[in-house]
Protein backbone atom coordinates (compact mmCIF):
# COMPACT_ATOMS: atom_id res chain seq x y z
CA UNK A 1 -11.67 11.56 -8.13
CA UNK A 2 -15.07 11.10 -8.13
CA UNK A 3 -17.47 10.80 -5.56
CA UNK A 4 -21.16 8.84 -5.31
CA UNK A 5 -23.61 10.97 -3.57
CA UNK A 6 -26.96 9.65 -3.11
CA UNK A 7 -26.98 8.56 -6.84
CA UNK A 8 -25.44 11.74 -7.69
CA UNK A 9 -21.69 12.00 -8.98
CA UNK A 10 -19.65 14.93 -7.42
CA UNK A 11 -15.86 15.41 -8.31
CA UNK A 12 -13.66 15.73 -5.06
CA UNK A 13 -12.47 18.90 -3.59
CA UNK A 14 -8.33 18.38 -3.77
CA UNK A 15 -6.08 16.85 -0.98
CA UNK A 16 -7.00 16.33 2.52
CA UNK A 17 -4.28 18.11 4.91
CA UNK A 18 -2.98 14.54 5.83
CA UNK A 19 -2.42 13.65 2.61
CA UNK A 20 -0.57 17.04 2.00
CA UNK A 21 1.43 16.86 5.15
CA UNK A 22 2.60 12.96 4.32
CA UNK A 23 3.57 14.80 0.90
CA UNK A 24 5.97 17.50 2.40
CA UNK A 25 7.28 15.16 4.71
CA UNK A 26 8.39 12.97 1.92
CA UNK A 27 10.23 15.68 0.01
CA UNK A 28 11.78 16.64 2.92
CA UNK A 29 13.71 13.25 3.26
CA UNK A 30 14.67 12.99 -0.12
CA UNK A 31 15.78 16.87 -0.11
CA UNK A 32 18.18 15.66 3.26
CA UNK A 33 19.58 12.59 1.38
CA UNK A 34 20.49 14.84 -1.63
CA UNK A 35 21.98 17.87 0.03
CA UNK A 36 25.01 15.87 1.13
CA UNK A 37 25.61 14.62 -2.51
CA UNK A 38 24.88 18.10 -4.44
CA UNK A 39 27.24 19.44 -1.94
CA UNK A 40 30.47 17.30 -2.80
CA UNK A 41 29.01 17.21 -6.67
CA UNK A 42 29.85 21.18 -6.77
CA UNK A 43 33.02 20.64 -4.95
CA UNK A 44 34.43 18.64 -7.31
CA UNK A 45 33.04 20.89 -10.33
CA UNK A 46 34.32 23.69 -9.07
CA UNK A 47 37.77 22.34 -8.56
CA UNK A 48 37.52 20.86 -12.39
CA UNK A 49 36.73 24.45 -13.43
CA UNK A 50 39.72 26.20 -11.70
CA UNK A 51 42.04 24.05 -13.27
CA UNK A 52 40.47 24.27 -16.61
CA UNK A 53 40.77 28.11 -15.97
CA UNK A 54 44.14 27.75 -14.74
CA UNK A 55 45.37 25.25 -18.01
CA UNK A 56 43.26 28.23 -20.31
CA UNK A 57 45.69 30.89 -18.58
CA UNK A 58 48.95 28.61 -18.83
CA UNK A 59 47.80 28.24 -23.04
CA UNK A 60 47.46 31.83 -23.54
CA UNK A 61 51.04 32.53 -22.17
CA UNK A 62 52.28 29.92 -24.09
CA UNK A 63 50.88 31.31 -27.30
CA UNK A 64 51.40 35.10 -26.31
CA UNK A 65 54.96 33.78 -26.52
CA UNK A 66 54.92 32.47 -29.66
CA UNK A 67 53.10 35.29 -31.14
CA UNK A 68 55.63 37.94 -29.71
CA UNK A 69 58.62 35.77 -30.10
CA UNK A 70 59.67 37.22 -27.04
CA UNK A 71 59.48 35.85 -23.17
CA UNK A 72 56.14 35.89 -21.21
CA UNK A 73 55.79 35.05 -17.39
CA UNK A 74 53.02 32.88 -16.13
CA UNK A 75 53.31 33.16 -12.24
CA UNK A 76 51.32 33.09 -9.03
CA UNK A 77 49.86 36.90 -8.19
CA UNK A 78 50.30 38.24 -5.10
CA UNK A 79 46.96 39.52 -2.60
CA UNK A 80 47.02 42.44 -4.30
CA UNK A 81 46.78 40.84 -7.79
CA UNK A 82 49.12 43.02 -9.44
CA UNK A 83 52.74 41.56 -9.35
CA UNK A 84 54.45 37.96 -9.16
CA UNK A 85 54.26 36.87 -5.58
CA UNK A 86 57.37 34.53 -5.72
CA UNK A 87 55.55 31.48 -4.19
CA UNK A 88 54.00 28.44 -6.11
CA UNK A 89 50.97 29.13 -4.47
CA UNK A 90 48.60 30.12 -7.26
CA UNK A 91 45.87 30.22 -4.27
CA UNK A 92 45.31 34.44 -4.87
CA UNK A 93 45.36 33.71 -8.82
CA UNK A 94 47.89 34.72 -11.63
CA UNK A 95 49.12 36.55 -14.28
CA UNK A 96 50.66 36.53 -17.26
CA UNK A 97 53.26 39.15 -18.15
CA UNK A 98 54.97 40.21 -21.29
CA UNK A 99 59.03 40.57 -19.90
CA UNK A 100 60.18 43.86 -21.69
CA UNK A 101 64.35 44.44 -21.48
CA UNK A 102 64.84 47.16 -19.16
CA UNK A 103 60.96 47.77 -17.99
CA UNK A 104 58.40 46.47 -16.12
CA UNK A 105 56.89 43.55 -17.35
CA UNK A 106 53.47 44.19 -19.15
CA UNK A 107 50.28 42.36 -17.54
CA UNK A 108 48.64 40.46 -20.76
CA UNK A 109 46.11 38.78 -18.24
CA UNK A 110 45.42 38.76 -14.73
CA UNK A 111 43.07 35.64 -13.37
CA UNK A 112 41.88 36.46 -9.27
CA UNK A 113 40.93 33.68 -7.95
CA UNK A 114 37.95 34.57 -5.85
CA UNK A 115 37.14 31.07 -4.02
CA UNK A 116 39.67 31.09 -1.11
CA UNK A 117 38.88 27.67 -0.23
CA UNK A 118 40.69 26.60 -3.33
CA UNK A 119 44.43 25.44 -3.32
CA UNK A 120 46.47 25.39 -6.32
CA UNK A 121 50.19 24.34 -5.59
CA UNK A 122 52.84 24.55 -8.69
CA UNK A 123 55.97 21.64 -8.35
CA UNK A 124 58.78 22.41 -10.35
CA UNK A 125 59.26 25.77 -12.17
CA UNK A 126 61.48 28.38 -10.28
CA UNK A 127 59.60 30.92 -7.65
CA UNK A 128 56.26 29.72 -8.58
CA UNK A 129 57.11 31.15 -12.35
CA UNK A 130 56.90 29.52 -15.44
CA UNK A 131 58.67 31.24 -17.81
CA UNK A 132 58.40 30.43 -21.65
CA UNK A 133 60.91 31.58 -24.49
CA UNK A 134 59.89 33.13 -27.58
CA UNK A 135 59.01 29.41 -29.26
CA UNK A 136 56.80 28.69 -26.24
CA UNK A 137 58.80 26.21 -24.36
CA UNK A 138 59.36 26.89 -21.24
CA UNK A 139 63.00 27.43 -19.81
CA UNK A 140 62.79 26.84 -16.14
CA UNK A 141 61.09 23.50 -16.31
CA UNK A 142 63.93 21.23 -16.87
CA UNK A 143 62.69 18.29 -15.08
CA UNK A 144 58.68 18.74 -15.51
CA UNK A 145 56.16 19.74 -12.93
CA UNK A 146 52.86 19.54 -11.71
CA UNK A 147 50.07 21.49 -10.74
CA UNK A 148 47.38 20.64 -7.80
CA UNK A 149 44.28 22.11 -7.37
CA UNK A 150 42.45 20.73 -4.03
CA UNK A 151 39.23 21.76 -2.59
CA UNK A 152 38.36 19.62 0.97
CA UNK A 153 38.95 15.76 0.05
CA UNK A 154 38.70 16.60 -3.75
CA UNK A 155 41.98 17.08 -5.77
CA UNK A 156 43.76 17.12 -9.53
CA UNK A 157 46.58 17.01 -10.56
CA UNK A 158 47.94 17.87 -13.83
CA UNK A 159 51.74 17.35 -14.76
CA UNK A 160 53.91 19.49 -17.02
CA UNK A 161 56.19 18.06 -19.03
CA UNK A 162 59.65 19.81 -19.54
CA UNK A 163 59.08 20.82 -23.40
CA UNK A 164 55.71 22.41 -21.57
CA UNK A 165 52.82 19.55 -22.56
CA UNK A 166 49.74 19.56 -19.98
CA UNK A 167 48.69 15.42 -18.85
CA UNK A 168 46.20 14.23 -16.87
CA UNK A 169 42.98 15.81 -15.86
């Protein structure tokens, strides 16, 4: 801006402190009407990238299946993250194991889940198990299922259909 000084022009300085302080002050309002939004925005991403993660995990064991033509477990891990925990809360994370006759089954992945504010509940299945055959259908899922991942007031849902097809979300 450009100031008239006794027939002279002068450019201006910058901003006066007012103007400065009206500035912050205005940011600072929107800032305070966003928060609230950005929070519940992540919220609801994160609980659309658990259950992607979760539906990536529940692919691979279907497809380790297939490719070993043998049976693969996709169950909810216990705290310790290194066995089934017999629950269909997924809430600790999962695994996927290879079932070998007469041994301990062999971990092909193990997925932590390191957001404890997330709940992921399986319906249907047997002990919180899926179990899939060697030509990837799954054999304890006679009726379907579902799987529900909530975080606060956000939740999805995805159900399983008995030949083991994903729907929804």
């Amino acid at each position: 801006m450009l100031k008239k000084n006794k027939g002279k022009c002068q450019a201006s300085r910058g901003f006066t402190m007012l103007e400065l302080l009206v500035t912050i002050a205005i940011l600072g309002i929107l800032v305070g009407l966003a928060a609230p939004n950005y929070r519940s925005m992540m919220d609801r991403q994160k609980v659309r990238s658990v259950l992607n993660e979760w539906k990536s995990s529940f692919y691979f064991a279907q497809s380790e299946a297939l490719r070993l033509k043998d049976g693969v477990i996709f169950c909810a891990s216990d705290a310790d993250g290194k066995r089934c925990s017999g629950s269909s809360d997924f809430s600790n994370g999962w695994l996927v194991l290879h079932e070998v006759a007469g041994q301990d089954p062999e971990i092909l992945q193990d997925s932590p889940l390191t957001d404890n504010r997330v709940r992921i509940i399986l319906d249907g299945g047997t002990l919180g198990q899926l179990r899939f055959l060697g030509n990837g259908r799954p054999s304890n899922l006679n009726a379907g299922g579902s799987i529900t991942v909530k975080l606060k007031n956000h939740e999805l849902k995805v159900n399983i259909s008995s030949g083991g097809r994903l729907r929804g979300a």
